[in-house]
Amino acid sequence: MNFLGNNIESISKEKAGIMKTGCKVVIAPQIEQMADIALKKCSEDIGCSHVVFAKSATWKLEMVGLAPTELLDKTHFEFFLSHLKNTEPKFFIITNDYIKDGIACAQWSGKLQWIDISKILKLSKTSQLLADGAHNPSAAKVLRNYVDKQLSKEITKDYVEGMPWVKYYDPQVILDCANSLESNINSKVVENLSEALRQAFANYDEQYRIIVLCGSLYLVSDLFRMLQWLGVSKLTNK
């Protein structure tokens, strides 16, 4: 089941759920025109007090010495800051230094996040897993680009619970879909996440391979719950 919808318009309507009556909303440029139309209608129906369709950004990441990364969406962030300052006078007191410090301290759980899962595997050696909730084509591209960059570097030795509406796909359906895109995929179906991690790291060579957990935000949440149960509470983006 596609909870968010199966087309651009229906997905945009679900994403518009963050809009609130009487509140201001800034909408960044959308790749699909249907998304713009759907978001505009939603803002009207909800009764937003002020709607801005961002066309240009006056605030730039480079102004505070920041470079865009996979974690920091340059376009969306610049539009957000530009129009936030233009529509909310009280935010003029926020300096570029405050913004830079805030970004430096921000954590994006489940987004390009390296996690040591040695406790799950009951191993004494550090076992790094790359976890990312990528579950759509654009997010998958960002994840793939990041993995490719990591693999191109010289790797050193430095070391849906409570959501009954979410239904899983038959594993074989997923494998058939993957095989239709890329032949000769070495695939295997296992009973649970713990067993999947154990098998993935069984013959792991950290010098030549990156193990990635992706495809579902709920799957990444399952990983966090496992780590929390094992007493691992401090998780950061590298």
Protein backbone atom coordinates (compact mmCIF):
# COMPACT_ATOMS: atom_id res chain seq x y z
CA MET A 1 0.00 0.00 0.00
CA ASN A 2 1.27 3.46 -0.91
CA PHE A 3 0.31 5.41 2.21
CA LEU A 4 1.36 8.77 0.76
CA GLY A 5 -0.34 8.09 -2.55
CA ASN A 6 0.62 6.76 -5.95
CA ASN A 7 0.95 10.00 -7.94
CA ILE A 8 2.51 13.45 -7.56
CA GLU A 9 -0.76 15.19 -6.68
CA SER A 10 -1.85 12.79 -3.93
CA ILE A 11 1.65 12.65 -2.42
CA SER A 12 1.83 16.47 -2.38
CA LYS A 13 -1.51 16.64 -0.54
CA GLU A 14 -0.23 14.29 2.16
CA LYS A 15 3.03 16.23 2.49
CA ALA A 16 0.97 19.40 2.90
CA GLY A 17 -0.23 18.02 6.21
CA ILE A 18 2.38 20.20 7.94
CA MET A 19 0.48 23.34 6.85
CA LYS A 20 -1.62 24.95 9.58
CA THR A 21 -4.60 27.32 9.50
CA GLY A 22 -3.55 30.92 10.03
CA CYS A 23 0.16 30.15 9.67
CA LYS A 24 2.64 31.26 7.05
CA VAL A 25 4.07 28.75 4.59
CA VAL A 26 7.04 28.91 2.22
CA ILE A 27 6.95 26.48 -0.70
CA ALA A 28 10.25 25.76 -2.45
CA PRO A 29 10.39 25.22 -6.23
CA GLN A 30 8.89 21.86 -7.23
CA ILE A 31 10.19 19.71 -10.06
CA GLU A 32 6.66 18.73 -11.05
CA GLN A 33 4.09 21.43 -11.92
CA MET A 34 1.29 19.26 -10.51
CA ALA A 35 2.98 19.45 -7.11
CA ASP A 36 2.86 23.27 -7.21
CA ILE A 37 -0.83 23.23 -8.12
CA ALA A 38 -1.70 20.69 -5.42
CA LEU A 39 0.27 22.56 -2.72
CA LYS A 40 -1.31 25.89 -3.64
CA LYS A 41 -4.82 24.42 -3.41
CA CYS A 42 -4.02 22.79 -0.06
CA SER A 43 -2.77 26.09 1.38
CA GLU A 44 -6.00 27.77 0.26
CA ASP A 45 -8.22 25.01 1.64
CA ILE A 46 -6.37 24.97 4.97
CA GLY A 47 -6.45 28.76 5.27
CA CYS A 48 -2.77 29.65 5.56
CA SER A 49 -2.33 33.34 6.35
CA HIS A 50 0.58 33.93 4.02
CA VAL A 51 1.83 31.71 1.19
CA VAL A 52 5.15 32.30 -0.57
CA PHE A 53 6.18 30.35 -3.64
CA ALA A 54 9.94 30.79 -3.55
CA LYS A 55 11.44 31.69 -6.91
CA SER A 56 14.83 32.99 -5.84
CA ALA A 57 16.97 32.94 -2.72
CA THR A 58 18.83 35.95 -1.36
CA TRP A 59 20.54 34.02 1.43
CA LYS A 60 23.39 31.70 0.44
CA LEU A 61 25.16 28.92 2.31
CA GLU A 62 28.49 30.36 1.18
CA MET A 63 27.70 33.55 3.15
CA VAL A 64 28.58 31.72 6.36
CA GLY A 65 31.32 29.55 4.91
CA LEU A 66 29.17 26.43 4.46
CA ALA A 67 29.33 24.08 1.52
CA PRO A 68 26.31 22.02 0.42
CA THR A 69 26.41 18.33 1.33
CA GLU A 70 24.16 15.32 0.90
CA LEU A 71 22.74 16.12 4.34
CA LEU A 72 22.30 19.83 3.66
CA ASP A 73 20.00 20.48 0.70
CA LYS A 74 21.42 23.71 -0.66
CA THR A 75 18.37 24.87 -2.63
CA HIS A 76 15.66 24.13 -0.05
CA PHE A 77 17.68 25.47 2.86
CA GLU A 78 18.56 28.72 1.10
CA PHE A 79 14.94 29.34 0.11
CA PHE A 80 13.78 28.61 3.64
CA LEU A 81 16.22 31.03 5.28
CA SER A 82 15.65 33.76 2.71
CA HIS A 83 11.88 33.83 3.08
CA LEU A 84 11.91 33.21 6.81
CA LYS A 85 13.85 36.43 7.25
CA ASN A 86 11.60 38.27 4.78
CA THR A 87 8.30 37.23 6.38
CA GLU A 88 9.26 37.16 10.08
CA PRO A 89 10.91 40.42 11.27
CA LYS A 90 11.86 38.88 14.61
CA PHE A 91 14.28 36.55 12.81
CA PHE A 92 16.45 39.47 11.68
CA ILE A 93 18.31 39.16 14.98
CA ILE A 94 19.57 35.72 13.95
CA THR A 95 23.10 36.24 12.63
CA ASN A 96 24.94 34.11 10.12
CA ASP A 97 27.15 32.82 12.92
CA TYR A 98 24.07 31.56 14.78
CA ILE A 99 22.90 29.80 11.61
CA LYS A 100 26.29 28.20 11.03
CA ASP A 101 26.50 26.98 14.65
CA GLY A 102 22.95 25.64 14.47
CA ILE A 103 23.65 23.65 11.32
CA ALA A 104 26.87 22.29 12.82
CA CYS A 105 24.92 20.98 15.84
CA ALA A 106 21.99 19.55 13.88
CA GLN A 107 21.48 15.80 13.71
CA TRP A 108 19.48 13.99 11.04
CA SER A 109 18.60 10.60 12.47
CA GLY A 110 18.33 7.94 9.81
CA LYS A 111 19.84 10.15 7.12
CA LEU A 112 23.28 9.05 5.85
CA GLN A 113 24.04 7.98 9.40
CA TRP A 114 26.96 5.73 10.28
CA ILE A 115 26.12 3.50 13.26
CA ASP A 116 28.21 1.02 15.19
CA ILE A 117 26.04 -2.11 15.54
CA SER A 118 28.66 -4.30 17.23
CA LYS A 119 26.35 -4.73 20.25
CA ILE A 120 23.59 -6.11 18.05
CA LEU A 121 26.01 -8.55 16.46
CA LYS A 122 27.61 -9.31 19.85
CA LEU A 123 31.06 -8.51 18.46
CA SER A 124 33.95 -6.78 20.19
CA LYS A 125 35.09 -5.19 16.93
CA THR A 126 33.45 -2.00 15.64
CA SER A 127 30.91 -2.80 12.92
CA GLN A 128 29.86 0.29 10.99
CA LEU A 129 26.49 0.32 9.19
CA LEU A 130 25.29 3.14 6.95
CA ALA A 131 21.59 3.74 7.72
CA ASP A 132 19.37 5.89 5.53
CA GLY A 133 15.59 6.02 5.23
CA ALA A 134 15.69 6.62 1.46
CA HIS A 135 12.42 5.30 0.04
CA ASN A 136 11.84 7.22 -3.19
CA PRO A 137 13.84 7.76 -6.42
CA SER A 138 15.27 11.19 -5.53
CA ALA A 139 16.39 10.06 -2.07
CA ALA A 140 17.85 6.88 -3.56
CA LYS A 141 19.95 8.98 -5.96
CA VAL A 142 21.35 11.05 -3.08
CA LEU A 143 22.17 7.87 -1.19
CA ARG A 144 23.81 6.28 -4.23
CA ASN A 145 25.93 9.38 -4.87
CA TYR A 146 27.07 9.38 -1.25
CA VAL A 147 27.98 5.67 -1.35
CA ASP A 148 29.87 6.16 -4.62
CA LYS A 149 31.85 9.01 -3.05
CA GLN A 150 32.70 6.87 -0.04
CA LEU A 151 33.82 3.99 -2.24
CA SER A 152 35.98 6.31 -4.34
CA LYS A 153 37.87 7.41 -1.24
CA GLU A 154 40.70 5.47 0.29
CA ILE A 155 38.96 3.65 3.14
CA THR A 156 41.18 3.55 6.21
CA LYS A 157 41.15 1.43 9.35
CA ASP A 158 40.25 4.44 11.53
CA TYR A 159 37.91 3.47 13.24
CA VAL A 160 6.30 -0.11 12.15
CA GLU A 161 5.37 -0.56 15.38
CA GLY A 162 2.14 1.34 16.28
CA MET A 163 1.33 1.99 12.61
CA PRO A 164 -1.09 -0.75 11.50
CA TRP A 165 -1.82 1.01 8.21
CA VAL A 166 1.71 0.25 6.98
CA LYS A 167 1.75 -3.06 5.17
CA TYR A 168 4.81 -4.92 3.95
CA TYR A 169 5.51 -6.26 0.48
CA ASP A 170 6.20 -9.90 -0.07
CA PRO A 171 10.03 -10.19 -0.08
CA GLN A 172 9.92 -12.09 -3.36
CA VAL A 173 8.07 -9.20 -5.02
CA ILE A 174 10.87 -6.84 -3.94
CA LEU A 175 13.54 -9.23 -5.22
CA ASP A 176 11.76 -9.63 -8.55
CA CYS A 177 11.58 -5.85 -8.89
CA ALA A 178 15.31 -5.49 -8.09
CA ASN A 179 16.24 -8.24 -10.55
CA SER A 180 14.23 -6.50 -13.27
CA LEU A 181 16.47 -3.44 -12.86
CA GLU A 182 19.81 -5.20 -12.39
CA SER A 183 20.61 -8.79 -13.26
CA ASN A 184 22.80 -11.14 -11.22
CA ILE A 185 21.93 -9.58 -7.85
CA ASN A 186 23.15 -11.70 -4.97
CA SER A 187 20.02 -11.61 -2.82
CA LYS A 188 18.62 -13.43 0.17
CA VAL A 189 15.45 -13.28 2.26
CA VAL A 190 15.80 -13.53 6.05
CA GLU A 191 13.33 -13.59 8.94
CA ASN A 192 14.21 -10.34 10.69
CA LEU A 193 16.54 -7.34 10.84
CA SER A 194 18.86 -8.91 13.41
CA GLU A 195 19.48 -11.93 11.18
CA ALA A 196 19.93 -9.69 8.13
CA LEU A 197 22.64 -7.70 9.92
CA ARG A 198 24.36 -10.85 11.15
CA GLN A 199 24.55 -12.33 7.65
CA ALA A 200 25.57 -9.04 6.04
CA PHE A 201 28.55 -8.68 8.38
CA ALA A 202 29.49 -12.37 8.36
CA ASN A 203 31.97 -11.95 5.50
CA TYR A 204 32.39 -8.21 5.70
CA ASP A 205 35.63 -6.60 4.50
CA GLU A 206 35.62 -2.96 5.63
CA GLN A 207 38.36 -2.05 3.19
CA TYR A 208 36.27 -2.83 0.11
CA ARG A 209 32.61 -2.78 1.13
CA ILE A 210 29.99 -0.50 2.63
CA ILE A 211 26.91 -2.09 4.15
CA VAL A 212 23.82 0.11 3.79
CA LEU A 213 20.44 -0.19 5.50
CA CYS A 214 17.86 1.69 3.43
CA GLY A 215 14.49 1.56 1.67
CA SER A 216 12.23 2.33 4.62
CA LEU A 217 12.06 4.82 7.47
CA TYR A 218 10.30 2.15 9.52
CA LEU A 219 13.21 -0.23 8.99
CA VAL A 220 15.66 2.40 10.22
CA SER A 221 13.38 2.97 13.22
CA ASP A 222 13.55 -0.75 14.00
CA LEU A 223 17.34 -0.45 14.07
CA PHE A 224 17.17 2.50 16.48
CA ARG A 225 14.84 0.57 18.79
CA MET A 226 17.25 -2.37 18.83
CA LEU A 227 20.14 -0.09 19.72
CA GLN A 228 18.11 1.68 22.40
CA TRP A 229 17.19 -1.65 23.96
CA LEU A 230 20.90 -2.50 24.06
CA GLY A 231 21.71 0.77 25.81
CA VAL A 232 23.18 2.63 22.81
CA SER A 233 21.71 6.13 23.08
CA LYS A 234 24.21 8.49 21.48
CA LEU A 235 23.90 8.40 17.69
CA THR A 236 25.40 11.07 15.46
CA ASN A 237 25.85 11.85 11.77
CA LYS A 238 29.51 11.62 10.81
